[in-house]
Short mmCIF file of C-alpha atoms in Angstrom, two decimals:
data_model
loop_
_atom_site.label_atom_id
_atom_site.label_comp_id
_atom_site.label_asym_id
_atom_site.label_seq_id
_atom_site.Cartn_x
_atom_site.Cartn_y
_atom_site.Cartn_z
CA UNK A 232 0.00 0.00 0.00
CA UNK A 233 1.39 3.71 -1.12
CA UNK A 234 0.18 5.77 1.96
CA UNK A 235 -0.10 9.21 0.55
CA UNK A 236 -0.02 12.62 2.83
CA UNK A 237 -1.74 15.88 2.71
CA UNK A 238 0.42 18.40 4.45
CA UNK A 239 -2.09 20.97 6.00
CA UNK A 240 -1.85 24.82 7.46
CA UNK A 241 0.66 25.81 4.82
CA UNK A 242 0.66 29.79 3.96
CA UNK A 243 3.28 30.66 1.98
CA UNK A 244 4.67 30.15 -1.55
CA UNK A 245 7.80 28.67 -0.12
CA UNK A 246 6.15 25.72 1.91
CA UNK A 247 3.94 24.70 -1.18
CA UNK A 248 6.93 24.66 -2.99
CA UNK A 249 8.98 21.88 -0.38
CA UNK A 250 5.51 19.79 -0.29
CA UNK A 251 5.41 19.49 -3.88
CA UNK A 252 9.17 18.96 -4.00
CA UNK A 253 8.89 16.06 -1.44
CA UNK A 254 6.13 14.14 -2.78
CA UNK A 255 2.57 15.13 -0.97
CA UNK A 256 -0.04 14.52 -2.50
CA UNK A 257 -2.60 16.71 -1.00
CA UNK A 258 -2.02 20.37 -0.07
CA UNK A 259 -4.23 22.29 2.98
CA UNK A 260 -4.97 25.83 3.29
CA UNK A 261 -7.01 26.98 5.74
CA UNK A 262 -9.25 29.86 4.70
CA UNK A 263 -11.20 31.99 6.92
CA UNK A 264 -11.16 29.99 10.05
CA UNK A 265 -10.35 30.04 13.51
CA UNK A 266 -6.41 29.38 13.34
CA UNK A 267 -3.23 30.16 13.57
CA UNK A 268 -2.81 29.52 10.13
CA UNK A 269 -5.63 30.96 8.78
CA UNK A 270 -5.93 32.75 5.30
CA UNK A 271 -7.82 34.71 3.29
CA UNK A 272 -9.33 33.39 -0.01
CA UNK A 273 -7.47 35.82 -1.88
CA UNK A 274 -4.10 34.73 0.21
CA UNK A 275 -4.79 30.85 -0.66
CA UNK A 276 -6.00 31.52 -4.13
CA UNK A 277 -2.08 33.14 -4.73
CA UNK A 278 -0.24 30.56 -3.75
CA UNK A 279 -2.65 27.14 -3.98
CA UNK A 280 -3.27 28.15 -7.75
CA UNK A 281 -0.13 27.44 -9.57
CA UNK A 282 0.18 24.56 -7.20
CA UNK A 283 -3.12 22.71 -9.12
CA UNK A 284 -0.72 21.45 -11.42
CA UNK A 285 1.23 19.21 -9.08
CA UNK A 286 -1.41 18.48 -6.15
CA UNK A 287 -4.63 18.07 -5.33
CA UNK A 288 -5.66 20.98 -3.20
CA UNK A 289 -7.70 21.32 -0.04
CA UNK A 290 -9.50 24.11 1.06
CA UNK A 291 -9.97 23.87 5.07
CA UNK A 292 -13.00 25.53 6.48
CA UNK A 293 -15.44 25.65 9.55
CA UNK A 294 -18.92 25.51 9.47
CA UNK A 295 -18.78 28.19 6.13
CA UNK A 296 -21.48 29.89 4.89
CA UNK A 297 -22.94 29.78 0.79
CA UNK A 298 -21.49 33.07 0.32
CA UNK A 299 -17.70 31.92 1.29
CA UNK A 300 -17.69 28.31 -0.60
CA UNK A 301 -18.97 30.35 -3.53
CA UNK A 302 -15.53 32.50 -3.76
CA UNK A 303 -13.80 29.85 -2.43
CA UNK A 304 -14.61 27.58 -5.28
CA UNK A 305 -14.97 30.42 -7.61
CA UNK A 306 -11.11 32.18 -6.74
CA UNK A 307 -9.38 29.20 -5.57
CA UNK A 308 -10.56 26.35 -7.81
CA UNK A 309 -8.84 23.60 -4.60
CA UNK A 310 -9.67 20.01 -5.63
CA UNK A 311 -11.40 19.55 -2.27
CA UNK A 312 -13.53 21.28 0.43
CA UNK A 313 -12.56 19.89 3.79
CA UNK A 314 -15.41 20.54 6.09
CA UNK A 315 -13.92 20.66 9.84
CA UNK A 316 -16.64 22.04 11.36
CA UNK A 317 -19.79 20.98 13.50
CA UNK A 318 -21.62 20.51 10.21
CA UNK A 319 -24.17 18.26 10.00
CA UNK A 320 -25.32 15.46 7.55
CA UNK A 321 -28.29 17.83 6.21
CA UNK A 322 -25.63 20.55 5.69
CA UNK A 323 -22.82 18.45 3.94
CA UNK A 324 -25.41 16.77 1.78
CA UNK A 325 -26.98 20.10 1.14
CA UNK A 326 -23.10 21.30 -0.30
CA UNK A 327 -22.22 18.25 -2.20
CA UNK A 328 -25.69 18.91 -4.28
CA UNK A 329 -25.30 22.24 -4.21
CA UNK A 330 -21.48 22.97 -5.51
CA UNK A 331 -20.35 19.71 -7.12
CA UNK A 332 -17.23 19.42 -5.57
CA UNK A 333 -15.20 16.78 -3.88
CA UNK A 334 -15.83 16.81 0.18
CA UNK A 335 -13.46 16.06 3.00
CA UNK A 336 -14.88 15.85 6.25
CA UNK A 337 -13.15 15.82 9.28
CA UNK A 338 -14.44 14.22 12.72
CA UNK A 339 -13.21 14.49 16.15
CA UNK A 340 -12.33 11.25 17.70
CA UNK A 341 -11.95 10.41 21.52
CA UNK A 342 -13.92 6.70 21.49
CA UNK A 343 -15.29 4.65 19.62
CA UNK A 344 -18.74 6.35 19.54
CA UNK A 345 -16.74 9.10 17.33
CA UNK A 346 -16.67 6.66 14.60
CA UNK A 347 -20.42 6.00 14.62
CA UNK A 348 -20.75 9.16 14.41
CA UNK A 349 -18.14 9.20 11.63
CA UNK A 350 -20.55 7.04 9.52
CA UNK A 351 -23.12 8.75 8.84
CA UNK A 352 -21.33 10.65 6.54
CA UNK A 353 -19.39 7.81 4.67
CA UNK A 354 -22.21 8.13 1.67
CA UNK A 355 -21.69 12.12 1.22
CA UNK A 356 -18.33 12.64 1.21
CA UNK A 357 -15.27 11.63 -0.59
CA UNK A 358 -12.73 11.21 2.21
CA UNK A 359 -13.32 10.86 5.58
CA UNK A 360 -10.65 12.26 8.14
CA UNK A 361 -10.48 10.98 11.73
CA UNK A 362 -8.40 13.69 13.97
CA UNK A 363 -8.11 14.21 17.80
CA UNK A 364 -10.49 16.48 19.74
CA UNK A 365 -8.95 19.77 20.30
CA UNK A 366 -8.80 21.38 23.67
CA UNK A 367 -11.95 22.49 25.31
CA UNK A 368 -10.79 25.66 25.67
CA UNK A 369 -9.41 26.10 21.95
CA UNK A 370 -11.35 27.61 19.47
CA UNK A 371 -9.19 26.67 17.20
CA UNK A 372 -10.07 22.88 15.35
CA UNK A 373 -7.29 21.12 14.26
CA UNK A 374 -3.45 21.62 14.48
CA UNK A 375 -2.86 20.99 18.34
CA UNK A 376 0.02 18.29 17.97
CA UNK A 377 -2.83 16.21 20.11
CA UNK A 378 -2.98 11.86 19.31
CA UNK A 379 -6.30 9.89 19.87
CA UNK A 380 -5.79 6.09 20.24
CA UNK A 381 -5.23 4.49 17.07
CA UNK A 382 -5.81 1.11 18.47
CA UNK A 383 -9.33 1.95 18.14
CA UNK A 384 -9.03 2.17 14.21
CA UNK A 385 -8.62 -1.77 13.72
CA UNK A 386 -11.85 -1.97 15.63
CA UNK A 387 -13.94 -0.27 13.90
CA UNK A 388 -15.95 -0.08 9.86
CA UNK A 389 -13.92 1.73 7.87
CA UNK A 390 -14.52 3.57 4.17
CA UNK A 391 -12.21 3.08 1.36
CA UNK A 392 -10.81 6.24 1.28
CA UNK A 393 -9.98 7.82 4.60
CA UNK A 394 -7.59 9.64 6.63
CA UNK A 395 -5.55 10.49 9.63
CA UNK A 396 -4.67 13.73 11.01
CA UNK A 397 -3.64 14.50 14.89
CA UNK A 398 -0.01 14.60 16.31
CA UNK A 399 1.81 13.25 13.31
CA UNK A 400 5.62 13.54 13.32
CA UNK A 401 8.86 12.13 12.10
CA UNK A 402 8.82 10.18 15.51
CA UNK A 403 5.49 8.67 15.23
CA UNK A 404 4.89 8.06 11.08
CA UNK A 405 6.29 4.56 11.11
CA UNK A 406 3.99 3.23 14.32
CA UNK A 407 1.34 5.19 12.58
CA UNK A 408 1.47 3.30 9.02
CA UNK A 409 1.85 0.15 10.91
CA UNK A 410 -0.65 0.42 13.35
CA UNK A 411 -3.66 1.85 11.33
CA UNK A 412 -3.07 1.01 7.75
CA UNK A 413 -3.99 4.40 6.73
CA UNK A 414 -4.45 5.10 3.09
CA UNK A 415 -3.86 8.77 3.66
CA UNK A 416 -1.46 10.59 6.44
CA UNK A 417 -2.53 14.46 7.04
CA UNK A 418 -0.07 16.59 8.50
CA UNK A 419 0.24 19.90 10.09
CA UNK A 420 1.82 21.19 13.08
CA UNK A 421 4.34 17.91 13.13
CA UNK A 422 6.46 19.37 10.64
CA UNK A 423 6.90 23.31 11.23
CA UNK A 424 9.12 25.60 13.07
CA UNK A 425 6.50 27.79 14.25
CA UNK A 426 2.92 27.84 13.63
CA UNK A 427 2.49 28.31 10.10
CA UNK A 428 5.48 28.33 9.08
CA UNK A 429 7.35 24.86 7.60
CA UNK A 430 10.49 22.89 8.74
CA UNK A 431 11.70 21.57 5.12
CA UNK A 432 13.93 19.35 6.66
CA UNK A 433 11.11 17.86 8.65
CA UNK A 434 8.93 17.10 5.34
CA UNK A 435 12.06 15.73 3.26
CA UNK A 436 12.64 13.23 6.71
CA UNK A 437 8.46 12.46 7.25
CA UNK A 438 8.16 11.99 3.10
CA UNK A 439 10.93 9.58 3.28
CA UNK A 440 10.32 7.76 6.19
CA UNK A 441 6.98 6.81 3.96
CA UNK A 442 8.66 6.18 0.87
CA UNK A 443 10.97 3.21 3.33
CA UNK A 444 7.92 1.73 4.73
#
């Protein structure tokens, strides 16, 4: 099995450039959520737009509205919308029918009732992607360096095409292949210097720790 990787929270020019370079297959942006690593659509339409080429592109956003999906889509053209929100089945189903695009949707896992929950949304979306719960007190979603246990995974119904995000690292990528099988690694805050901005090293040493599996 290739496992393939989406490196998420990128924001500049640069970082795109070193994910392409080192072989991800999927690149994040957040736009116009609660993050660190947030951007605006115009900010991740200059720099995920020449990288359409290379990748498949991923436009991360919570609980957005019509109006911001519509430039999204329209200014960014991203191969994906990754839904990380609190959105419901009514409203995912409601924007795969109503924009035609491929859907990511991300669910917060702490037991194994997560992944029930997970399910539900198996028939709407194109990849699922299981992540850790943030902090209570964070308003921010994703990109906490947090784990969940991945034991769990091999006990549960799975789709074909899903994903793991939450405390990946160089340290961790090899237990994480092993232990969960997982078609598709997604990876943020496990490979940067500071928030938002990207160790290079770190990708070139995750990416080929992958490539050796």
């Amino acid at each position: 099995m290739i496992t393939k990787v989406k490196i998420c929270g990128l924001t500049c020019k640069r970082d795109v450039d070193a994910a392409i370079k080192y072989g991800a297959s999927y690149l994040g942006f957040i736009v116009n959520a609660e993050s660190s690593r947030k951007l605006s659509v115009i900010e991740a339409s200059r720099i995920a737009l020449p990288a359409r080429k290379f990748c498949e592109t991923v436009a991360v956003v919570v609980n957005p509205t019509n109006n911001l999906l519509e430039k999204i889509i329209q200014e960014m053209r991203p191969s994906y919308i990754q839904l990380h929100g609190n959105e419901s089945m009514e409203r995912v189903a409601n924007i795969k029918n109503n924009f035609k695009i491929k859907l990511i949707k991300a669910v917060s896992i702490d037991s194994k009732k997560d992944f029930i929950t997970a399910e539900q949304y198996t028939g709407l979306v194109d990849i699922m992607l299981y992540d850790s719960k943030p902090p209570l007190d964070s308003p921010q979603r994703g990109g906490h360096g947090l784990l969940f246990d991945w034991s769990m995974i091999s006990k549960v119904a799975l789709p074909k095409t899903w994903a793991l995000a939450g405390g990946l690292n160089i340290s961790n990528v090899e237990n994480a292949i092993n232990l969960t099988k997982a078609p598709i690694l997604d990876v943020s805050s496990g490979l940067e210097l500071a928030a938002g901005l990207k160790d290079h090293n770190k990708i070139k040493a995750f990416m080929d720790k992958i490539k050796n599996e």
